[in-house]
């Protein structure tokens, strides 16, 4: 058997993680970054000491506790998979945590150094999602910022070995580079159209609410639209209730949706906080989610994080739409102005 045909297997001492790095951080910077920008993770020797300090300071990390543990626990040699539009990058952790205030307010100041293999043009080597197994492609759709990928370790090792040894065809890289450019342009135009109302969606907040409901259904959730009086006459409010049950557990969410063209203030987040602070026992175990087509400033992101509220801004909404496209109803795609036409690269 030649060296090229030698199978690659997982290394038992390695951790294999999905990391949804801040998209404003170029991969060529050789780092991955996540949020909690008001806390400098690198000031703490380990995750448990960091988490204790955050809890003492009033942070409610909730379902994000393991995200913080995994990110802070990255060690030298661990492999990191970073989704990037229609591709992924795989890098080897250096084992050095850093904090870059330049990305504060972008959910990317807390960083880990990663060695990404470089292609023949000096850019990070990318792998098309279509080159991955169907199971790994599905796993990459998980909405967590950091997630364990050990069950795909052999596949990840195979791809990392290939790109690290430079055994990928330059033509394929050209195609993937062009695809990334087209996707970036597509995302920018789609976000602009949604924010400005240049779509066929129902006007006002109802169109956005229906779009989010469809995206949730694509992810396998059962969705219920809640009336404006569902939580009474106070400030407490949510637009959608979503649940998904498997043999092990039931995931339940309350989602508040805002259709904004620019900056989104904290009103919608405070509406969700009021649900937790009021007497609604039926929803005490629901994860709260705030989705806006606009942008969220650092203050709003911090407020949401302190109350364990998941946020999705306009750019993250576009990523969600892209992930759901294969399952998204053609009628909804048409309302968004999305054409399903093959493109030839010349």
Coordinates of C-alpha atoms in Angstrom, one line a residue:
X1 CA 0.0 0.0 0.0
X2 CA 1.4 3.4 -1.0
X3 CA 1.8 6.2 1.6
X4 CA -0.9 8.1 -0.3
X5 CA -3.4 5.3 0.3
X6 CA -2.5 4.9 4.0
X7 CA -5.8 5.3 6.0
X8 CA -5.8 8.2 8.5
X9 CA -7.4 7.5 11.9
X10 CA -8.3 9.8 14.8
X11 CA -5.6 10.5 17.4
X12 CA -6.9 9.6 20.9
X13 CA -5.2 12.6 22.5
X14 CA -6.9 15.0 20.1
X15 CA -10.2 16.9 20.6
X16 CA -12.3 17.6 17.4
X17 CA -14.5 20.7 17.7
X18 CA -16.8 22.7 15.5
X19 CA -16.2 26.4 16.1
X20 CA -18.5 29.0 14.5
X21 CA -15.8 31.7 14.4
X22 CA -16.8 35.4 14.1
X23 CA -17.1 36.0 10.4
X24 CA -15.4 39.4 10.7
X25 CA -12.1 37.7 11.6
X26 CA -10.3 36.7 8.4
X27 CA -9.2 33.0 8.4
X28 CA -5.8 34.2 7.2
X29 CA -5.3 35.8 10.7
X30 CA -4.9 32.1 11.9
X31 CA -7.3 32.6 14.8
X32 CA -10.8 31.7 15.7
X33 CA -12.9 33.9 17.8
X34 CA -16.2 33.8 19.8
X35 CA -18.2 36.3 21.9
X36 CA -18.6 37.3 25.6
X37 CA -16.5 40.3 24.6
X38 CA -16.8 41.9 28.0
X39 CA -14.9 39.1 29.6
X40 CA -11.2 38.4 28.7
X41 CA -11.0 34.6 28.7
X42 CA -7.2 34.6 28.4
X43 CA -7.0 36.3 31.9
X44 CA -8.1 33.0 33.5
X45 CA -5.9 29.8 33.8
X46 CA -8.8 27.4 33.1
X47 CA -12.5 27.4 32.2
X48 CA -13.8 26.5 35.7
X49 CA -12.2 29.5 37.3
X50 CA -13.5 31.7 34.4
X51 CA -17.0 30.3 34.7
X52 CA -17.0 30.9 38.5
X53 CA -16.0 34.5 38.0
X54 CA -18.7 35.0 35.3
X55 CA -21.3 33.5 37.6
X56 CA -20.1 35.7 40.5
X57 CA -20.4 38.7 38.2
X58 CA -24.0 37.9 37.3
X59 CA -23.6 36.1 33.9
X60 CA -26.1 33.4 33.3
X61 CA -24.2 31.1 31.0
X62 CA -26.9 28.4 31.0
X63 CA -26.7 26.3 27.8
X64 CA -23.5 28.1 26.8
X65 CA -21.5 26.7 29.7
X66 CA -20.1 23.8 27.7
X67 CA -19.4 26.1 24.8
X68 CA -17.1 28.1 27.0
X69 CA -15.5 25.0 28.5
X70 CA -14.8 23.5 25.1
X71 CA -13.4 26.7 23.6
X72 CA -11.2 27.5 26.6
X73 CA -10.1 23.8 26.8
X74 CA -8.6 23.8 23.3
X75 CA -5.1 22.4 23.5
X76 CA -2.1 22.2 21.1
X77 CA -2.8 19.7 18.4
X78 CA -6.6 19.7 18.7
X79 CA -8.4 20.0 15.3
X80 CA -10.9 22.8 14.8
X81 CA -13.6 22.8 12.0
X82 CA -14.8 26.2 11.0
X83 CA -17.9 26.5 8.7
X84 CA -17.3 29.3 6.1
X85 CA -20.2 29.9 3.7
X86 CA -20.4 26.7 1.5
X87 CA -17.0 25.4 2.7
X88 CA -15.1 24.6 5.8
X89 CA -11.6 25.2 7.1
X90 CA -9.8 22.7 9.3
X91 CA -7.0 24.0 11.5
X92 CA -4.8 22.7 14.3
X93 CA -5.0 24.5 17.6
X94 CA -1.8 26.1 18.8
X95 CA -2.9 26.0 22.4
X96 CA -2.7 29.8 22.9
X97 CA -5.7 31.9 24.0
X98 CA -5.7 35.6 23.2
X99 CA -8.0 38.6 23.4
X100 CA -8.3 41.1 20.6
X101 CA -10.3 44.2 21.4
X102 CA -10.5 45.1 17.7
X103 CA -13.3 42.5 17.5
X104 CA -15.1 43.6 20.6
X105 CA -18.8 44.2 19.9
X106 CA -18.6 41.7 17.0
X107 CA -18.8 38.5 19.2
X108 CA -15.1 37.7 18.3
X109 CA -12.8 39.2 20.9
X110 CA -12.0 36.0 22.7
X111 CA -9.7 34.0 20.4
X112 CA -7.7 30.9 20.1
X113 CA -4.7 30.6 17.7
X114 CA -5.1 28.0 15.0
X115 CA -2.7 26.8 12.3
X116 CA -4.8 26.6 9.1
X117 CA -3.0 25.0 6.1
X118 CA -2.3 27.4 3.3
X119 CA -3.0 26.8 -0.4
X120 CA -0.9 27.5 -3.4
X121 CA -2.2 31.1 -3.6
X122 CA -1.4 31.9 0.1
X123 CA -4.9 31.6 1.3
X124 CA -6.4 29.2 3.9
X125 CA -7.2 25.8 2.2
X126 CA -11.0 25.3 2.1
X127 CA -13.0 22.1 1.7
X128 CA -16.4 22.2 0.0
X129 CA -19.2 20.9 2.2
X130 CA -20.3 18.6 -0.6
X131 CA -17.0 16.8 -0.2
X132 CA -18.0 15.8 3.3
X133 CA -20.1 12.8 4.3
X134 CA -23.9 13.5 4.6
X135 CA -23.8 12.9 8.3
X136 CA -21.0 15.5 8.9
X137 CA -22.9 18.0 6.6
X138 CA -25.9 17.5 8.9
X139 CA -23.9 17.9 12.0
X140 CA -22.4 21.2 10.8
X141 CA -26.0 22.6 10.8
X142 CA -26.1 22.5 14.6
X143 CA -26.8 25.9 16.0
X144 CA -24.2 25.8 18.7
X145 CA -21.1 28.1 18.6
X146 CA -18.8 25.3 19.7
X147 CA -19.7 21.6 19.4
X148 CA -18.0 18.2 19.8
X149 CA -17.2 16.4 16.5
X150 CA -15.4 13.3 17.9
X151 CA -17.7 10.9 16.1
X152 CA -16.4 12.3 12.8
X153 CA -12.7 12.3 13.9
X154 CA -11.5 9.9 11.2
X155 CA -13.1 11.9 8.4
X156 CA -11.8 15.1 9.8
X157 CA -8.3 13.6 10.1
X158 CA -8.5 12.4 6.4
X159 CA -9.4 15.9 5.1
X160 CA -6.8 17.7 7.3
X161 CA -4.0 15.4 6.2
X162 CA -4.9 16.0 2.6
X163 CA -4.9 19.8 2.8
X164 CA -1.9 19.9 5.1
X165 CA 0.1 17.9 2.6
X166 CA -1.0 20.1 -0.3
X167 CA -2.7 17.2 -2.2
X168 CA -5.7 19.1 -3.5
X169 CA -6.2 20.1 -7.1
X170 CA -5.7 23.8 -7.9
X171 CA -8.7 23.8 -10.3
X172 CA -11.0 22.6 -7.5
X173 CA -9.6 25.4 -5.3
X174 CA -10.3 27.9 -8.0
X175 CA -13.9 26.7 -8.2
X176 CA -14.3 26.9 -4.4
X177 CA -12.8 30.4 -4.2
X178 CA -15.2 31.6 -6.9
X179 CA -18.1 29.9 -5.1
X180 CA -17.1 31.7 -1.9
X181 CA -17.0 35.1 -3.7
X182 CA -20.5 34.5 -5.2
X183 CA -21.9 33.4 -1.8
X184 CA -20.5 36.5 -0.1
X185 CA -22.1 38.7 -2.8
X186 CA -25.4 36.8 -2.5
X187 CA -25.5 37.1 1.3
X188 CA -24.8 40.8 1.2
X189 CA -27.6 41.4 -1.4
X190 CA -30.1 39.2 0.4
X191 CA -29.5 40.9 3.7
X192 CA -29.9 44.3 2.1
X193 CA -33.1 43.2 0.4
X194 CA -34.6 41.8 3.6
X195 CA -33.7 44.9 5.7
X196 CA -35.1 47.3 3.1
X197 CA -38.3 45.3 2.5
X198 CA -37.4 44.5 -1.2
X199 CA -38.8 41.0 -1.0
X200 CA -42.1 39.3 -1.5
X201 CA -42.6 38.6 2.2
X202 CA -45.6 39.9 3.9
X203 CA -45.0 43.5 5.0
X204 CA -44.1 44.4 8.6
X205 CA -43.1 41.9 11.3
X206 CA -45.5 39.2 10.1
X207 CA -43.4 38.4 7.1
X208 CA -40.3 38.0 9.1
X209 CA -42.1 35.9 11.7
X210 CA -43.4 33.6 9.0
X211 CA -39.9 33.2 7.5
X212 CA -38.4 32.3 10.9
X213 CA -41.2 29.8 11.4
X214 CA -40.4 28.1 8.1
X215 CA -36.6 28.0 8.9
X216 CA -37.5 26.3 12.2
X217 CA -39.6 23.8 10.4
X218 CA -36.7 23.1 8.1
X219 CA -34.7 22.3 11.2
X220 CA -37.3 19.7 12.3
X221 CA -39.2 21.9 14.8
X222 CA -42.9 22.0 15.4
X223 CA -43.9 25.7 15.5
X224 CA -46.8 27.6 17.0
X225 CA -47.5 31.3 16.4
X226 CA -48.3 33.0 19.7
X227 CA -50.9 35.8 19.9
X228 CA -49.9 39.3 21.1
X229 CA -52.0 38.7 24.2
X230 CA -50.5 35.3 25.0
X231 CA -48.5 36.6 27.9
X232 CA -51.0 39.1 29.1
X233 CA -51.0 42.9 29.0
X234 CA -47.4 43.5 30.3
X235 CA -44.2 43.8 28.4
X236 CA -43.5 40.0 28.3
X237 CA -43.9 38.8 24.7
X238 CA -42.7 36.1 22.2
X239 CA -43.8 35.5 18.7
X240 CA -43.1 31.8 18.3
X241 CA -43.0 28.6 20.3
X242 CA -40.9 25.8 18.8
X243 CA -40.2 22.3 20.0
X244 CA -38.4 19.2 18.8
X245 CA -38.4 15.8 20.4
X246 CA -36.2 12.8 20.0
X247 CA -35.7 9.6 22.0
X248 CA -33.5 11.3 24.5
X249 CA -34.9 14.8 25.1
X250 CA -37.2 17.6 24.0
X251 CA -35.8 21.0 23.0
X252 CA -38.2 23.9 23.6
X253 CA -37.7 27.5 22.5
X254 CA -39.5 30.8 22.7
X255 CA -38.5 33.2 19.9
X256 CA -39.0 36.9 19.6
X257 CA -38.6 38.3 16.0
X258 CA -37.9 41.8 14.9
X259 CA -37.8 43.1 11.3
X260 CA -35.4 46.0 11.3
X261 CA -33.3 47.7 8.7
X262 CA -30.6 49.1 10.9
X263 CA -29.7 48.9 14.6
X264 CA -32.0 46.9 16.8
X265 CA -32.5 48.2 20.3
X266 CA -33.0 46.2 23.5
X267 CA -36.8 46.2 23.6
X268 CA -37.3 42.7 22.2
X269 CA -34.7 41.3 24.5
X270 CA -36.4 42.9 27.5
X271 CA -39.7 41.4 26.4
X272 CA -38.1 37.9 26.7
X273 CA -36.4 38.8 30.0
X274 CA -39.9 39.7 31.3
X275 CA -41.1 36.2 30.5
X276 CA -38.5 34.7 32.8
X277 CA -39.2 37.3 35.5
X278 CA -42.9 36.8 35.4
X279 CA -45.0 33.8 36.6
X280 CA -45.2 31.7 33.4
X281 CA -44.4 28.1 34.8
X282 CA -45.3 26.5 31.4
X283 CA -42.3 28.2 29.9
X284 CA -39.7 28.0 32.7
X285 CA -37.6 25.4 30.8
X286 CA -37.8 27.1 27.4
X287 CA -34.7 28.5 25.9
X288 CA -35.2 32.1 24.9
X289 CA -34.1 33.3 21.4
X290 CA -34.1 36.8 19.9
X291 CA -33.9 37.1 16.1
X292 CA -33.5 40.4 14.2
X293 CA -32.9 41.2 10.6
X294 CA -31.0 44.3 11.9
X295 CA -27.7 44.6 13.8
X296 CA -27.1 44.3 17.5
X297 CA -24.7 46.6 19.4
X298 CA -22.5 45.4 22.1
X299 CA -24.8 46.5 24.9
X300 CA -27.7 44.5 23.5
X301 CA -25.5 41.4 23.0
X302 CA -24.2 41.7 26.6
X303 CA -27.7 42.1 28.0
X304 CA -28.9 39.0 26.2
X305 CA -25.9 36.9 27.2
X306 CA -26.3 37.8 30.9
X307 CA -29.8 36.4 30.7
X308 CA -28.9 33.3 28.7
X309 CA -30.8 34.5 25.6
X310 CA -29.5 33.3 22.3
X311 CA -29.4 36.1 19.7
X312 CA -29.3 36.0 15.9
X313 CA -28.6 39.2 14.0
X314 CA -29.1 39.9 10.3
X315 CA -25.9 38.3 9.1
X316 CA -26.6 35.2 11.2
X317 CA -30.1 35.1 9.8
X318 CA -28.7 34.9 6.3
X319 CA -26.4 32.0 7.3
X320 CA -29.5 30.3 8.6
X321 CA -31.4 30.8 5.4
X322 CA -28.4 29.4 3.4
X323 CA -28.2 26.3 5.6
X324 CA -32.0 25.7 5.1
X325 CA -32.1 26.4 1.3
X326 CA -32.2 22.6 0.3
X327 CA -35.3 22.2 2.5
X328 CA -36.8 25.7 2.2
X329 CA -40.1 25.8 0.2
X330 CA -39.6 27.1 -3.3
X331 CA -42.4 29.6 -2.7
X332 CA -40.4 31.1 0.2
X333 CA -37.3 31.2 -1.9
X334 CA -39.2 33.0 -4.6
X335 CA -40.5 35.6 -2.1
X336 CA -36.9 36.2 -1.0
X337 CA -35.8 36.7 -4.7
X338 CA -33.6 33.6 -4.7
X339 CA -33.1 31.9 -8.1
X340 CA -32.1 28.3 -8.3
X341 CA -30.0 28.5 -11.5
X342 CA -26.7 26.5 -12.0
X343 CA -23.7 28.7 -12.7
X344 CA -20.7 27.8 -14.9
X345 CA -17.2 29.0 -13.8
X346 CA -15.1 30.0 -16.8

